[in-house]
Short mmCIF file of C-alpha atoms and ligand atoms in Angstrom, two decimals:
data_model
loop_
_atom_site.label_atom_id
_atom_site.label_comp_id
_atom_site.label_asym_id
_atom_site.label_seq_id
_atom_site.Cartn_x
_atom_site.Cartn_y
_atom_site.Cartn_z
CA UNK A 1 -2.31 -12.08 11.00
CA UNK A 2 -5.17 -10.36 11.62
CA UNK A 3 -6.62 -7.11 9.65
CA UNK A 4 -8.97 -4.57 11.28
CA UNK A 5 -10.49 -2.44 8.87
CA UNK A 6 -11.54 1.36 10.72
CA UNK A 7 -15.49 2.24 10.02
CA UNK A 8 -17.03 5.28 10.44
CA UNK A 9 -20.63 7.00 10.50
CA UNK A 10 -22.26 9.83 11.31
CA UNK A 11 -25.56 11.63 10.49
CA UNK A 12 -25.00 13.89 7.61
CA UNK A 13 -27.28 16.77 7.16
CA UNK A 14 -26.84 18.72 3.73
CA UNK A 15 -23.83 17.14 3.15
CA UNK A 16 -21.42 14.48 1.72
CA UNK A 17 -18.41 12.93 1.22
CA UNK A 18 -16.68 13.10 4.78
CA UNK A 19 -13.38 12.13 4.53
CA UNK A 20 -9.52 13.23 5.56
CA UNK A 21 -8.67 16.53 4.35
CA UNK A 22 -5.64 15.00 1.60
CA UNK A 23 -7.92 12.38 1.04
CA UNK A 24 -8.14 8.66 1.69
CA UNK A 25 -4.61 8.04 2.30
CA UNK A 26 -3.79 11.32 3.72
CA UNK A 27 -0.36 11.12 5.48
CA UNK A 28 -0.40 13.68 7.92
CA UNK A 29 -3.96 12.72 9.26
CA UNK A 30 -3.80 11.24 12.66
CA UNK A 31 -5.84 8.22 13.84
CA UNK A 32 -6.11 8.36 17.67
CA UNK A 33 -7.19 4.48 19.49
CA UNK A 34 -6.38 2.73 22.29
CA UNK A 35 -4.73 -0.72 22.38
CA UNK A 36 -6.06 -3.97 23.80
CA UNK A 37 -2.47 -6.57 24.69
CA UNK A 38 -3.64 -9.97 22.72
CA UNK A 39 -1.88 -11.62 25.65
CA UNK A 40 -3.28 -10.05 28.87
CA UNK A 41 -6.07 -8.37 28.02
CA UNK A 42 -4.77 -4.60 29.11
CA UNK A 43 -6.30 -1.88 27.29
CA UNK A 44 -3.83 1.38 27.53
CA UNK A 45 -5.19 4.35 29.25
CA UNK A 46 -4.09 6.84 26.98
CA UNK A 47 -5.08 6.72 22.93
CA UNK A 48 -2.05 6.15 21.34
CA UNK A 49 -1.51 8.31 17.83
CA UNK A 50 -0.65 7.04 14.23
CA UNK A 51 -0.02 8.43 11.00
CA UNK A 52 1.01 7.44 7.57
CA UNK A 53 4.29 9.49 7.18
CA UNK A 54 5.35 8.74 10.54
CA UNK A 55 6.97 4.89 10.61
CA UNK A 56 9.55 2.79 12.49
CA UNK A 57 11.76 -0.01 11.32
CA UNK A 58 11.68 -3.24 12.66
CA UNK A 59 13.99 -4.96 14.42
CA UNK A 60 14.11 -8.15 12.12
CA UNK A 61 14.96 -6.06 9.10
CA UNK A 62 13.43 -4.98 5.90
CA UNK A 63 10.25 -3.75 7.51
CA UNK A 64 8.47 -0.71 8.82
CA UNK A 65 5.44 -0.60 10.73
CA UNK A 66 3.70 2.85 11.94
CA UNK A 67 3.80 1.95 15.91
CA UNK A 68 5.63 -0.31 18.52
CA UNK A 69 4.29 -0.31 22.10
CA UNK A 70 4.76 -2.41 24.85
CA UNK A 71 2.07 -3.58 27.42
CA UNK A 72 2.63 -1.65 30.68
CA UNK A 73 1.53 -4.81 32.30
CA UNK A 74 2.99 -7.85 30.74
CA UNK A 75 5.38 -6.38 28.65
CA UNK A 76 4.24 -7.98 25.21
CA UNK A 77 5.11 -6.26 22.58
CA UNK A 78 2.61 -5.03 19.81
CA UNK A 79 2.31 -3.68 16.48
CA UNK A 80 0.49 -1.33 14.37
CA UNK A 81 1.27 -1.47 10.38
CA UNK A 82 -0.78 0.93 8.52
CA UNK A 83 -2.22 -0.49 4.71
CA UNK A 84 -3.65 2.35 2.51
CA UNK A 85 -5.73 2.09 -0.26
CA UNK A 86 -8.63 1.16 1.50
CA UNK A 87 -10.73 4.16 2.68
CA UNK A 88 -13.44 6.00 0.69
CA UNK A 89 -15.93 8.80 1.68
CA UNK A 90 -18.48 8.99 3.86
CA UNK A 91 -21.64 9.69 1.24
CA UNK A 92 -24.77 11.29 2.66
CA UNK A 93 -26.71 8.06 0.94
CA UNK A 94 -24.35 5.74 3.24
CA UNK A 95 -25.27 7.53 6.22
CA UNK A 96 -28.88 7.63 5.54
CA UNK A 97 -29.57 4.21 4.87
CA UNK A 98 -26.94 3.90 8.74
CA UNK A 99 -24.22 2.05 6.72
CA UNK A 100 -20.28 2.71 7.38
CA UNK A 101 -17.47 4.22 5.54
CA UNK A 102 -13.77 2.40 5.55
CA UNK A 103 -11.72 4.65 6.96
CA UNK A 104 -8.38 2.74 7.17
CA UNK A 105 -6.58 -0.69 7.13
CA UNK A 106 -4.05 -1.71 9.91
CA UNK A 107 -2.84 -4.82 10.31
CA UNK A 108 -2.11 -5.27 14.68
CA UNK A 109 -0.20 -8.05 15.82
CA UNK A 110 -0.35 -8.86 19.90
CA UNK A 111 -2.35 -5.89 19.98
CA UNK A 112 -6.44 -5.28 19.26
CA UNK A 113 -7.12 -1.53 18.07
CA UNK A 114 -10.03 -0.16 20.20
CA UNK A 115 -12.07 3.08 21.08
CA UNK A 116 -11.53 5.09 18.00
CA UNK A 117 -11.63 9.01 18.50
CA UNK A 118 -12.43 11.38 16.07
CA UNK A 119 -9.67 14.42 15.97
CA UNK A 120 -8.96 17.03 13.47
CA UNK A 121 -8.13 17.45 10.05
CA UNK A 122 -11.48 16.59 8.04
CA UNK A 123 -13.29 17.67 5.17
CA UNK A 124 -16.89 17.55 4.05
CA UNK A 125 -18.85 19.22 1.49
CA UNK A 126 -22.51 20.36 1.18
CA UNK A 127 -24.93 18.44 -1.31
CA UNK A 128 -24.90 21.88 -3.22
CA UNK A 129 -21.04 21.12 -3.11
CA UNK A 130 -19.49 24.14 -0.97
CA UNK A 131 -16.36 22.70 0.38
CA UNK A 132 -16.01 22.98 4.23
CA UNK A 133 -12.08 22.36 5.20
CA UNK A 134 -9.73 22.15 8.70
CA UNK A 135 -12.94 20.40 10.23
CA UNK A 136 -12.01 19.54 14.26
CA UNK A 137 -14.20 16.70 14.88
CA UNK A 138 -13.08 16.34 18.56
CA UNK A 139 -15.77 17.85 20.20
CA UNK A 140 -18.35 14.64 18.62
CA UNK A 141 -20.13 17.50 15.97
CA UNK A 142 -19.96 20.26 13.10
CA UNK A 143 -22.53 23.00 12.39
CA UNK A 144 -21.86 26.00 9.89
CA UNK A 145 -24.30 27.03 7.32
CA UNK A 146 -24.14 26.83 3.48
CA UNK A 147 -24.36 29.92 1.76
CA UNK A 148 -24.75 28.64 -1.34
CA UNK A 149 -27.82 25.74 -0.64
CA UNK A 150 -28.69 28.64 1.65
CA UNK A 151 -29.04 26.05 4.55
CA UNK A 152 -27.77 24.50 7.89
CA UNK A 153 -25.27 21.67 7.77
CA UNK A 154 -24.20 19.01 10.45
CA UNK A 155 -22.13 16.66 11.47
CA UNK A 156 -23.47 14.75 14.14
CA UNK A 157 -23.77 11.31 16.11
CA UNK A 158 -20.40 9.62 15.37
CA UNK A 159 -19.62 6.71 15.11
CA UNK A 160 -16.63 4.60 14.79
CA UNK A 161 -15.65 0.65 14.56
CA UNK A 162 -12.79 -1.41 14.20
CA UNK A 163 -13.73 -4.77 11.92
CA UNK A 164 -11.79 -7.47 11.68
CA UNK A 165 -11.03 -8.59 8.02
CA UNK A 166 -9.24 -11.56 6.40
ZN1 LIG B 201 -0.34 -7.36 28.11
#
């Protein structure tokens, strides 16, 4: 069994705490990846889409796991299981000294999570701790301004990394 824990980074300016809108384990916030076959190697065209609220049983029973999909070209099939719990913010002292934030656990079997993209449904607050909400993070950035620090704020340069964990 293998576990890859999601990291993310991204330059902060002005502000802190970058994380899904309901919070670590939000479960409407959709993680958007592509997935590698652990038999042949294929890596799906199209990102595939999970979320925390949305599971399937298994076949074998008790079980539910967040996605089943089959390799279009050897038919193996794999599995995404979702494990909350694990995430925490994205601080603006993590991404200044270029360290990561855990985003989210999934355990994959015959199937390697890859090319994380950022989507919607993030929030982020300013250092002077003016909550920004609904943040689209699609388009790789954020700018608005802070009224209260009375200054710009950013999102930029993301980054994002699947690590495998025992
Ligand atoms: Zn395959």
């Amino acid at each position: 069994m293998v576990n890859y824990l999601l990291m993310i980074t991204a330059e902060l300016e002005n502000l802190t705490n970058l994380q899904p809108e309901d919070g670590k384990d939000d479960p409407n916030f959709s993680y958007y990846f592509k997935l590698k076959c652990g038999n042949c190697g294929e890596v799906t065209q199209k990102e595939t889409c999970v979320c925390l609220n949305e599971t399937v049983s298994l076949q074998q029973g008790r079980s539910t796991t967040h996605l089943v999909q089959k390799c279009k070209f050897c038919s193996r099939e794999g599995t995404v299981t979702m494990i909350p719990g694990r995430g925490s913010p994205l601080t603006l002292e993590l991404s200044e000294s270029g360290k990561s934030a855990p985003l989210m656990l999934f355990d994959c079997r015959g199937a390697e999570p890859v090319g994380f993209l950022f989507g919607e449904g993030w929030k982020v607050e300013s250092v002077e701790g003016t909550k920004f909400e609904g943040i689209d993070l699609s388009e790789g950035e954020f700018a608005d301004y802070d009224e209260k620090g009375k200054c710009p704020v950013m999102i930029s340069n993301l980054k994002a990394d699947f690590t495998v964990v025992k």
